[in-house]
């Protein structure tokens, strides 16, 4: 079945560092791909999405490119801030319109 | 614009007591609705989803049940809570069948 694999956390970085959180997937067909962010004690927020190969989703300085050849959707940000500390989830939409979730990656940014 | 509400925000209940969590969506019609559970420090587990009134699918056999008495209302219930029911319960909605939008969540502690 479809699945999503994220890099294990926590990921700890200093403020202004470059961020990459890896996400790879297996799927039949051509799923849409998503990144969600969850701040402590809150629900999930949609951060960005891409619906077809080579699409780049972007929001709040974060970017991710839908790479069909490597089945990846890595999340990147050029300069992280303390306020980016959160848990990040990668997900794909399956053929039944459900979301298949990665396990989440906790990001800790130190000032 | 669309908004999603969940209540209560936090709940402490003894083992064996009943449960009722409510979720309502505003600003959209005939949404798909979802209940997820998130154990501490863990990922998301889909519990139920609904594509319409009285159309509910269960993903995980357990002592929980869900109902959708109105188009934009989704209720999660239990007759007798277990310790293992503790967690963060999230409601979500979708109209495209792809991205989902989450409520603020309910923190349930079973003592």
mmCIF file of C-alpha atoms in Angstrom:
data_model
loop_
_atom_site.group_PDB
_atom_site.id
_atom_site.type_symbol
_atom_site.label_atom_id
_atom_site.label_comp_id
_atom_site.label_asym_id
_atom_site.label_seq_id
_atom_site.Cartn_x
_atom_site.Cartn_y
_atom_site.Cartn_z
ATOM 1 C CA UNK A 1 0.000 0.000 0.000
ATOM 2 C CA UNK A 2 0.912 3.667 -0.093
ATOM 3 C CA UNK A 3 3.319 4.929 2.534
ATOM 4 C CA UNK A 4 5.322 7.975 3.620
ATOM 5 C CA UNK A 5 8.719 7.898 5.305
ATOM 6 C CA UNK A 6 10.172 10.912 7.089
ATOM 7 C CA UNK A 7 13.555 11.420 8.644
ATOM 8 C CA UNK A 8 13.561 10.722 12.343
ATOM 9 C CA UNK A 9 13.820 13.553 14.777
ATOM 10 C CA UNK A 10 14.361 15.516 16.691
ATOM 11 C CA UNK A 11 16.260 17.772 14.364
ATOM 12 C CA UNK A 12 18.113 20.466 16.298
ATOM 13 C CA UNK A 13 19.470 23.550 14.530
ATOM 14 C CA UNK A 14 20.713 26.984 15.426
ATOM 15 C CA UNK A 15 18.767 30.051 14.369
ATOM 16 C CA UNK A 16 19.449 31.130 10.763
ATOM 17 C CA UNK A 17 20.647 27.636 9.778
ATOM 18 C CA UNK A 18 19.490 25.905 6.604
ATOM 19 C CA UNK A 19 16.784 23.309 7.100
ATOM 20 C CA UNK A 20 16.076 20.107 5.220
ATOM 21 C CA UNK A 21 13.568 17.522 6.390
ATOM 22 C CA UNK A 22 13.530 14.479 4.148
ATOM 23 C CA UNK A 23 10.320 12.836 2.991
ATOM 24 C CA UNK A 24 10.007 9.926 0.568
ATOM 25 C CA UNK A 25 6.898 8.096 -0.507
ATOM 26 C CA UNK A 26 5.625 4.994 -2.238
ATOM 27 C CA UNK A 27 2.352 5.213 -4.072
ATOM 28 C CA UNK A 28 0.408 3.862 -6.982
ATOM 29 C CA UNK A 29 -0.755 6.518 -9.341
ATOM 30 C CA UNK A 30 0.030 10.196 -8.946
ATOM 31 C CA UNK A 31 -0.764 11.435 -5.457
ATOM 32 C CA UNK A 32 -0.812 15.000 -4.214
ATOM 33 C CA UNK A 33 1.808 15.701 -1.566
ATOM 34 C CA UNK A 34 1.576 17.871 1.528
ATOM 35 C CA UNK A 35 3.528 19.277 4.422
ATOM 36 C CA UNK A 36 1.707 20.084 7.648
ATOM 37 C CA UNK A 37 3.056 21.813 10.738
ATOM 38 C CA UNK A 38 1.922 21.316 14.339
ATOM 39 C CA UNK A 39 2.915 23.835 16.998
ATOM 40 C CA UNK A 40 2.862 22.631 20.625
ATOM 41 C CA UNK A 41 -0.649 21.997 21.900
ATOM 42 C CA UNK A 42 -2.310 22.916 18.606
ATOM 43 C CA UNK A 43 -3.922 21.231 15.648
ATOM 44 C CA UNK A 44 -2.166 20.708 12.335
ATOM 45 C CA UNK A 45 -1.873 23.480 9.775
ATOM 46 C CA UNK A 46 -1.384 22.947 6.082
ATOM 47 C CA UNK A 47 2.013 24.433 5.282
ATOM 48 C CA UNK A 48 2.314 23.722 1.563
ATOM 49 C CA UNK A 49 1.265 21.286 -1.136
ATOM 50 C CA UNK A 50 2.108 20.063 -4.631
ATOM 51 C CA UNK A 51 -0.293 18.259 -6.911
ATOM 52 C CA UNK A 52 1.897 16.992 -9.750
ATOM 53 C CA UNK A 53 5.466 16.145 -10.623
ATOM 54 C CA UNK A 54 7.941 19.062 -10.603
ATOM 55 C CA UNK A 55 5.480 21.331 -8.793
ATOM 56 C CA UNK A 56 7.051 23.432 -6.052
ATOM 57 C CA UNK A 57 4.946 24.288 -3.040
ATOM 58 C CA UNK A 58 5.999 27.257 -0.936
ATOM 59 C CA UNK A 59 4.771 29.164 2.097
ATOM 60 C CA UNK A 60 6.331 31.239 4.910
ATOM 61 C CA UNK A 61 9.835 30.706 3.477
ATOM 62 C CA UNK A 62 9.427 26.925 3.303
ATOM 63 C CA UNK A 63 9.653 25.088 -0.008
ATOM 64 C CA UNK A 64 9.246 21.525 -1.253
ATOM 65 C CA UNK A 65 9.453 20.132 -4.786
ATOM 66 C CA UNK A 66 7.511 17.083 -5.979
ATOM 67 C CA UNK A 67 10.214 14.775 -7.382
ATOM 68 C CA UNK A 68 8.627 11.829 -9.129
ATOM 69 C CA UNK A 69 11.942 10.308 -10.220
ATOM 70 C CA UNK A 70 13.172 10.059 -6.638
ATOM 71 C CA UNK A 71 9.692 9.797 -5.050
ATOM 72 C CA UNK A 72 10.604 12.585 -2.666
ATOM 73 C CA UNK A 73 9.138 15.801 -1.276
ATOM 74 C CA UNK A 74 11.828 17.241 0.970
ATOM 75 C CA UNK A 75 11.020 20.327 3.031
ATOM 76 C CA UNK A 76 13.570 23.161 2.968
ATOM 77 C CA UNK A 77 14.000 26.604 4.463
ATOM 78 C CA UNK A 78 16.962 28.861 3.965
ATOM 79 C CA UNK A 79 17.104 30.467 7.414
ATOM 80 C CA UNK A 80 15.122 29.054 10.311
ATOM 81 C CA UNK A 81 13.834 30.988 13.302
ATOM 82 C CA UNK A 82 13.048 29.943 16.851
ATOM 83 C CA UNK A 83 9.365 30.295 15.963
ATOM 84 C CA UNK A 84 9.733 27.463 13.416
ATOM 85 C CA UNK A 85 10.132 24.970 16.259
ATOM 86 C CA UNK A 86 7.303 22.491 15.754
ATOM 87 C CA UNK A 87 6.511 19.016 14.479
ATOM 88 C CA UNK A 88 6.370 18.680 10.685
ATOM 89 C CA UNK A 89 4.319 15.991 8.950
ATOM 90 C CA UNK A 90 4.616 14.855 5.350
ATOM 91 C CA UNK A 91 1.519 13.305 3.773
ATOM 92 C CA UNK A 92 0.142 12.067 0.470
ATOM 93 C CA UNK A 93 -3.402 11.662 -0.794
ATOM 94 C CA UNK A 94 -4.264 8.138 -1.781
ATOM 95 C CA UNK A 95 -6.734 6.904 -4.381
ATOM 96 C CA UNK A 96 -9.511 6.904 -1.772
ATOM 97 C CA UNK A 97 -8.950 10.584 -0.928
ATOM 98 C CA UNK A 98 -7.471 9.717 2.441
ATOM 99 C CA UNK A 99 -4.211 11.190 3.648
ATOM 100 C CA UNK A 100 -1.338 8.807 4.339
ATOM 101 C CA UNK A 101 0.873 10.332 7.006
ATOM 102 C CA UNK A 102 4.524 10.214 7.857
ATOM 103 C CA UNK A 103 5.476 9.776 11.508
ATOM 104 C CA UNK A 104 6.360 13.440 11.951
ATOM 105 C CA UNK A 105 9.694 15.159 12.548
ATOM 106 C CA UNK A 106 10.226 17.350 15.576
ATOM 107 C CA UNK A 107 12.257 20.463 14.814
ATOM 108 C CA UNK A 108 14.012 22.371 17.596
ATOM 109 C CA UNK A 109 15.601 25.723 16.818
ATOM 110 C CA UNK A 110 18.015 27.138 19.379
ATOM 111 C CA UNK A 111 18.671 30.885 19.588
ATOM 112 C CA UNK B 1 -14.142 31.631 5.114
ATOM 113 C CA UNK B 2 -14.305 28.212 6.659
ATOM 114 C CA UNK B 3 -13.712 27.547 10.334
ATOM 115 C CA UNK B 4 -13.706 24.400 12.416
ATOM 116 C CA UNK B 5 -14.487 24.188 16.112
ATOM 117 C CA UNK B 6 -13.832 21.464 18.620
ATOM 118 C CA UNK B 7 -14.896 21.229 22.212
ATOM 119 C CA UNK B 8 -14.039 20.797 24.878
ATOM 120 C CA UNK B 9 -10.400 21.852 24.576
ATOM 121 C CA UNK B 10 -9.335 19.660 27.478
ATOM 122 C CA UNK B 11 -11.037 16.864 29.347
ATOM 123 C CA UNK B 12 -10.111 14.665 32.289
ATOM 124 C CA UNK B 13 -12.307 11.619 32.700
ATOM 125 C CA UNK B 14 -12.150 8.509 34.898
ATOM 126 C CA UNK B 15 -11.847 5.041 33.435
ATOM 127 C CA UNK B 16 -15.251 3.612 32.595
ATOM 128 C CA UNK B 17 -16.955 6.967 32.112
ATOM 129 C CA UNK B 18 -18.658 7.988 28.850
ATOM 130 C CA UNK B 19 -17.216 10.394 26.306
ATOM 131 C CA UNK B 20 -18.619 12.877 23.835
ATOM 132 C CA UNK B 21 -16.419 15.145 21.735
ATOM 133 C CA UNK B 22 -17.962 17.521 19.255
ATOM 134 C CA UNK B 23 -16.702 19.048 16.044
ATOM 135 C CA UNK B 24 -18.505 21.573 13.862
ATOM 136 C CA UNK B 25 -17.512 23.197 10.598
ATOM 137 C CA UNK B 26 -18.728 26.572 9.351
ATOM 138 C CA UNK B 27 -18.615 28.140 5.921
ATOM 139 C CA UNK B 28 -18.815 25.045 3.754
ATOM 140 C CA UNK B 29 -21.361 22.424 2.744
ATOM 141 C CA UNK B 30 -21.165 18.644 2.561
ATOM 142 C CA UNK B 31 -17.580 18.369 3.769
ATOM 143 C CA UNK B 32 -15.768 15.102 4.325
ATOM 144 C CA UNK B 33 -15.112 14.878 8.066
ATOM 145 C CA UNK B 34 -12.407 12.997 9.941
ATOM 146 C CA UNK B 35 -11.508 12.045 13.503
ATOM 147 C CA UNK B 36 -7.859 11.395 14.325
ATOM 148 C CA UNK B 37 -6.084 10.469 17.528
ATOM 149 C CA UNK B 38 -2.530 11.422 18.364
ATOM 150 C CA UNK B 39 -0.850 9.691 21.274
ATOM 151 C CA UNK B 40 1.819 11.679 23.128
ATOM 152 C CA UNK B 41 4.833 12.227 20.910
ATOM 153 C CA UNK B 42 3.373 10.070 18.162
ATOM 154 C CA UNK B 43 1.890 10.430 14.713
ATOM 155 C CA UNK B 44 -1.705 10.554 13.548
ATOM 156 C CA UNK B 45 -4.098 7.628 13.645
ATOM 157 C CA UNK B 46 -7.262 7.924 11.565
ATOM 158 C CA UNK B 47 -10.249 6.741 13.615
ATOM 159 C CA UNK B 48 -13.320 7.581 11.512
ATOM 160 C CA UNK B 49 -14.218 9.442 8.361
ATOM 161 C CA UNK B 50 -17.540 10.496 6.941
ATOM 162 C CA UNK B 51 -18.557 11.526 3.433
ATOM 163 C CA UNK B 52 -22.108 12.493 4.407
ATOM 164 C CA UNK B 53 -24.800 12.392 7.058
ATOM 165 C CA UNK B 54 -24.988 8.906 8.568
ATOM 166 C CA UNK B 55 -22.182 7.736 6.258
ATOM 167 C CA UNK B 56 -19.313 6.856 8.540
ATOM 168 C CA UNK B 57 -16.397 4.493 8.060
ATOM 169 C CA UNK B 58 -14.365 3.113 10.941
ATOM 170 C CA UNK B 59 -10.658 2.612 10.430
ATOM 171 C CA UNK B 60 -9.708 1.077 13.759
ATOM 172 C CA UNK B 61 -11.809 -1.387 15.816
ATOM 173 C CA UNK B 62 -12.098 -0.033 19.337
ATOM 174 C CA UNK B 63 -14.520 1.162 21.956
ATOM 175 C CA UNK B 64 -15.084 4.465 20.183
ATOM 176 C CA UNK B 65 -17.915 5.381 17.832
ATOM 177 C CA UNK B 66 -18.744 8.356 15.670
ATOM 178 C CA UNK B 67 -21.940 9.969 14.483
ATOM 179 C CA UNK B 68 -22.833 12.733 12.065
ATOM 180 C CA UNK B 69 -26.298 13.971 12.924
ATOM 181 C CA UNK B 70 -26.006 17.092 10.762
ATOM 182 C CA UNK B 71 -24.046 17.953 7.641
ATOM 183 C CA UNK B 72 -21.390 19.941 9.483
ATOM 184 C CA UNK B 73 -21.379 18.224 12.863
ATOM 185 C CA UNK B 74 -19.250 15.229 13.779
ATOM 186 C CA UNK B 75 -19.342 13.603 17.206
ATOM 187 C CA UNK B 76 -16.935 11.111 18.748
ATOM 188 C CA UNK B 77 -18.294 8.983 21.566
ATOM 189 C CA UNK B 78 -17.501 6.173 23.927
ATOM 190 C CA UNK B 79 -19.676 4.341 26.417
ATOM 191 C CA UNK B 80 -16.773 3.355 28.678
ATOM 192 C CA UNK B 81 -13.354 4.966 28.463
ATOM 193 C CA UNK B 82 -10.129 3.015 28.778
ATOM 194 C CA UNK B 83 -6.748 4.320 29.936
ATOM 195 C CA UNK B 84 -5.491 3.736 26.395
ATOM 196 C CA UNK B 85 -8.040 6.253 25.077
ATOM 197 C CA UNK B 86 -5.942 9.116 26.414
ATOM 198 C CA UNK B 87 -4.555 11.340 23.691
ATOM 199 C CA UNK B 88 -5.055 14.373 21.532
ATOM 200 C CA UNK B 89 -8.172 14.109 19.363
ATOM 201 C CA UNK B 90 -8.262 16.060 16.152
ATOM 202 C CA UNK B 91 -11.167 16.707 13.833
ATOM 203 C CA UNK B 92 -10.557 17.666 10.208
ATOM 204 C CA UNK B 93 -12.588 18.568 7.138
ATOM 205 C CA UNK B 94 -12.057 18.438 3.411
ATOM 206 C CA UNK B 95 -14.107 19.357 0.363
ATOM 207 C CA UNK B 96 -11.650 18.611 -2.405
ATOM 208 C CA UNK B 97 -10.907 15.129 -1.134
ATOM 209 C CA UNK B 98 -7.242 16.063 -0.937
ATOM 210 C CA UNK B 99 -5.992 18.547 1.629
ATOM 211 C CA UNK B 100 -7.562 18.453 5.054
ATOM 212 C CA UNK B 101 -8.009 21.304 7.513
ATOM 213 C CA UNK B 102 -7.776 20.650 11.209
ATOM 214 C CA UNK B 103 -9.463 21.908 14.316
ATOM 215 C CA UNK B 104 -7.617 22.952 17.479
ATOM 216 C CA UNK B 105 -7.973 19.517 19.081
ATOM 217 C CA UNK B 106 -9.174 18.086 22.388
ATOM 218 C CA UNK B 107 -6.696 16.864 24.971
ATOM 219 C CA UNK B 108 -8.245 13.837 26.717
ATOM 220 C CA UNK B 109 -6.723 12.355 29.845
ATOM 221 C CA UNK B 110 -8.280 9.176 31.215
ATOM 222 C CA UNK B 111 -7.407 8.610 34.870
#
